[in-house]
PDB file of C-alpha atoms in Angstrom:
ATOM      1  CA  UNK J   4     -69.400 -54.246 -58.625  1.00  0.00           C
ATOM      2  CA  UNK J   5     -68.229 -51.408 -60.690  1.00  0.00           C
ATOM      3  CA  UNK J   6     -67.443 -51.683 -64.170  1.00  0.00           C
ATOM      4  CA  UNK J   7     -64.428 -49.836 -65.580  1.00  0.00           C
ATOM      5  CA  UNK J   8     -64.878 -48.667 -68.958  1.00  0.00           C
ATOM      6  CA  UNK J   9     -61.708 -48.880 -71.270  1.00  0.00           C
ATOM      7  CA  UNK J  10     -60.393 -45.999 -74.078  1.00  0.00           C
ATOM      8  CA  UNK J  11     -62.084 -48.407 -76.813  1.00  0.00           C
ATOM      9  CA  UNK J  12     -65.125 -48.654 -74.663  1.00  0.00           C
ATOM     10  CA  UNK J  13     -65.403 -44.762 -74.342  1.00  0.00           C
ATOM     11  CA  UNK J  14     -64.358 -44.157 -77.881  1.00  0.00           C
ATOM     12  CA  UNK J  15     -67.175 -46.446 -79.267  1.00  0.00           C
ATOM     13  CA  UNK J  16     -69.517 -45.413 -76.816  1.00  0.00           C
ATOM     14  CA  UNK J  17     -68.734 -41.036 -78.411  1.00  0.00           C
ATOM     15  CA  UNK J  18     -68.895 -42.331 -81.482  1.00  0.00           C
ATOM     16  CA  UNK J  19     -72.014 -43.721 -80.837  1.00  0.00           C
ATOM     17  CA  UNK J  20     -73.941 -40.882 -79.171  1.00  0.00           C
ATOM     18  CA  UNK J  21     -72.499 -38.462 -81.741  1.00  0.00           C
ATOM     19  CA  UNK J  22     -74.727 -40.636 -84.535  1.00  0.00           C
ATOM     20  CA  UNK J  23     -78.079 -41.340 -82.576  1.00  0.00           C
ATOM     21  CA  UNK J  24     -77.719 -37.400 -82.311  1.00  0.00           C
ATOM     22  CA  UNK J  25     -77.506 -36.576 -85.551  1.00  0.00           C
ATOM     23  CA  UNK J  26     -73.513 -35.074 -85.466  1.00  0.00           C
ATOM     24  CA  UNK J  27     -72.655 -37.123 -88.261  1.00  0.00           C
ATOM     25  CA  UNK J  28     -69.328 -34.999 -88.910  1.00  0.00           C
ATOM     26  CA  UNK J  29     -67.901 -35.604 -85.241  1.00  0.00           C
ATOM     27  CA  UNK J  30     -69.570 -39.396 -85.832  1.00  0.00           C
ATOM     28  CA  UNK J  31     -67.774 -39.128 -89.093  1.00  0.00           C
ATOM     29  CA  UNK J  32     -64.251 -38.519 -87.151  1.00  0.00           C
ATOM     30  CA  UNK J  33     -64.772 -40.775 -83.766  1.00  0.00           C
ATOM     31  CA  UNK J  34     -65.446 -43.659 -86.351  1.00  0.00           C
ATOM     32  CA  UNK J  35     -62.127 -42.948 -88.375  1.00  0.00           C
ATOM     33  CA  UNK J  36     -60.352 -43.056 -84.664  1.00  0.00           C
ATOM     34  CA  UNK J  37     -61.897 -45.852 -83.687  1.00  0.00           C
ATOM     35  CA  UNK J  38     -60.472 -47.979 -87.327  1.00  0.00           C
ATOM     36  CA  UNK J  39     -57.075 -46.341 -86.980  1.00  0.00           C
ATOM     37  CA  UNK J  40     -56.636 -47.412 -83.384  1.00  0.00           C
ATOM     38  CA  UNK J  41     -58.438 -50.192 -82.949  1.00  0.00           C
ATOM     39  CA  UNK J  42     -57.729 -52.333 -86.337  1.00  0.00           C
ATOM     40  CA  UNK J  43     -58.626 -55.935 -84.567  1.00  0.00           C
ATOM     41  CA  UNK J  44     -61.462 -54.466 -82.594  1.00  0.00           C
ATOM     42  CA  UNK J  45     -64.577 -54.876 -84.307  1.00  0.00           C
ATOM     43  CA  UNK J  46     -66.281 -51.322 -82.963  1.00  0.00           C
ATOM     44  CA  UNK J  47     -64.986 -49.528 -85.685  1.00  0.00           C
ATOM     45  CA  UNK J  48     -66.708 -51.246 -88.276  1.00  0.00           C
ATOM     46  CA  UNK J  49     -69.827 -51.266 -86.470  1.00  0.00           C
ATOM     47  CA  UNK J  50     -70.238 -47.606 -85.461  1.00  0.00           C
ATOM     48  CA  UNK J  51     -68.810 -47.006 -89.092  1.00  0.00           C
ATOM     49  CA  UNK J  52     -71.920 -49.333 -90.248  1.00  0.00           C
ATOM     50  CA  UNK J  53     -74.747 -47.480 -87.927  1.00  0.00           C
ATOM     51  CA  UNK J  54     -73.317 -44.201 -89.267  1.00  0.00           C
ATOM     52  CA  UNK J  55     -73.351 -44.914 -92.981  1.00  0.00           C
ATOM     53  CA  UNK J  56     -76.918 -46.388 -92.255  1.00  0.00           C
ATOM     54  CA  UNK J  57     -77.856 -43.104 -90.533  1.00  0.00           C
ATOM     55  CA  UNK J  58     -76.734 -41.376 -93.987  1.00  0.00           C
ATOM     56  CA  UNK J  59     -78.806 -43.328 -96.376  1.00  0.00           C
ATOM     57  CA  UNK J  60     -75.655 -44.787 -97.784  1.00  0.00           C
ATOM     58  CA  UNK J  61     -76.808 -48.157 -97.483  1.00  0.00           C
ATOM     59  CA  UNK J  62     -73.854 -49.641 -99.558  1.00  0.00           C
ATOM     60  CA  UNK J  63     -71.285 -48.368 -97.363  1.00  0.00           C
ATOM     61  CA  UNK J  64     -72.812 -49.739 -94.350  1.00  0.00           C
ATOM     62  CA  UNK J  65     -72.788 -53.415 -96.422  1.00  0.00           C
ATOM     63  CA  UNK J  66     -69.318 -52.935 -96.836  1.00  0.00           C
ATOM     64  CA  UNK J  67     -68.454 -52.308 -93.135  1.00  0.00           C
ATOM     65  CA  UNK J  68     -70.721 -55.064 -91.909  1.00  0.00           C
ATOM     66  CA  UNK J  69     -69.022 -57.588 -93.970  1.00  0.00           C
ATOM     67  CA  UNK J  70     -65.554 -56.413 -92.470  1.00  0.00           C
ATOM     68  CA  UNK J  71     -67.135 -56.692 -88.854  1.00  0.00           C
ATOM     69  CA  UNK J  72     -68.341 -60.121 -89.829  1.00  0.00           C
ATOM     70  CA  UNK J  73     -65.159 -61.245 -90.949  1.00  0.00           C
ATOM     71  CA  UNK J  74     -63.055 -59.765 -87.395  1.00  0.00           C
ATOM     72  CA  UNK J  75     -65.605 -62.258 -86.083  1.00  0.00           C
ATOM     73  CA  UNK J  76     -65.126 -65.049 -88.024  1.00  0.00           C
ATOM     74  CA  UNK J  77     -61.295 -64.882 -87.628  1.00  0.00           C
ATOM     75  CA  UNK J  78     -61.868 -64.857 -83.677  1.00  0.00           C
ATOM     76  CA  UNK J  79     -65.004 -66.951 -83.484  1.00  0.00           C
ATOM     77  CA  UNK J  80     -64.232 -67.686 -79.989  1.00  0.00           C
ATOM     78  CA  UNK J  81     -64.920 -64.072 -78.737  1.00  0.00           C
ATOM     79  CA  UNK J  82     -67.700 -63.865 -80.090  1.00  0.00           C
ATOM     80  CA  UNK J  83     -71.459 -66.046 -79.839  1.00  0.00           C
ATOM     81  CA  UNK J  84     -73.904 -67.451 -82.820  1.00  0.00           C
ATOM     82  CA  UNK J  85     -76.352 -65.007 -81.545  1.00  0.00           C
ATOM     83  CA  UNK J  86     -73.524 -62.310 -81.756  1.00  0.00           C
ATOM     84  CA  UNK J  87     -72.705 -63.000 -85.245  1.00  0.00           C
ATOM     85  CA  UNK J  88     -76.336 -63.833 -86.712  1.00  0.00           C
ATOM     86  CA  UNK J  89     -77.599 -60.049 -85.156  1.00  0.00           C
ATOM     87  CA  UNK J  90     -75.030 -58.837 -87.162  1.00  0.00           C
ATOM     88  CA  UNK J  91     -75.538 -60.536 -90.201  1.00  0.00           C
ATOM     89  CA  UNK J  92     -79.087 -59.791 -90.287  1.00  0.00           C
ATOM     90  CA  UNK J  93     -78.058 -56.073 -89.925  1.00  0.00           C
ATOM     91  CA  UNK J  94     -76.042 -56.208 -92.902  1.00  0.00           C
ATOM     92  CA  UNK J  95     -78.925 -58.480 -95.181  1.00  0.00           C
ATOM     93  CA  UNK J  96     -81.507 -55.254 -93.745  1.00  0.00           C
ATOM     94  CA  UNK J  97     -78.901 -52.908 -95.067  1.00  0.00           C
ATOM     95  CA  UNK J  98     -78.728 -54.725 -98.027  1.00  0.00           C
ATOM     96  CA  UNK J  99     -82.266 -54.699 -99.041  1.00  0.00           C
ATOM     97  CA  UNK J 100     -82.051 -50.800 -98.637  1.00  0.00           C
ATOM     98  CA  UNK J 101     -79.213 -50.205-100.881  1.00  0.00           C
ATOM     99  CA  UNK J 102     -80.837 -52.479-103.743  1.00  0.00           C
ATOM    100  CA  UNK J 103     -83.938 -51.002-104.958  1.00  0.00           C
TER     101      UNK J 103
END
């Protein structure tokens, strides 16, 4: 069984390797893409969120988790507890680091 990986898939995935190797400007672009294109997806936010968190802007990265928490919330179908609790404790981790 092969899996076929889609343009979102591929974008997210670029957008991701760009931050965990430091190229925060391409990271910085690939994330803008990825909100412009994909509005209702909720990738954007959450490479947005790693990226900011990868910065030190902590605040930012609150800001974008909420947003990814609320594309979940408005399809909770698509998405598990376990899903949405991962990414909520992201955001409360970010949190702590943005308020001294």
């Amino acid at each position: 069984m092969s899996l076929v990986e889609t343009p979102l898939d591929k974008l997210s995935n670029r957008a991701l390797d760009a931050i965990e190797a430091g190229h925060f400007k391409q990271a910085e672009q690939l994330c803008k893409k990825l909100l412009r294109v994909y509005r209702k997806a909720p990738d954007g936010h959450e490479r947005t969120a790693m990226l900011r968190e990868a910065q030190g802007r902590f605040e930012e990265a609150v800001r974008h988790y909420d947003k990814l928490l609320r594309l979940m919330q408005n399809n909770a179908r698509d998405f598990d507890p376990e899903t949405v609790q991962y990414y909520t404790q992201l955001r409360d981790q970010a949190l702590a680091k943005a308020t001294p």
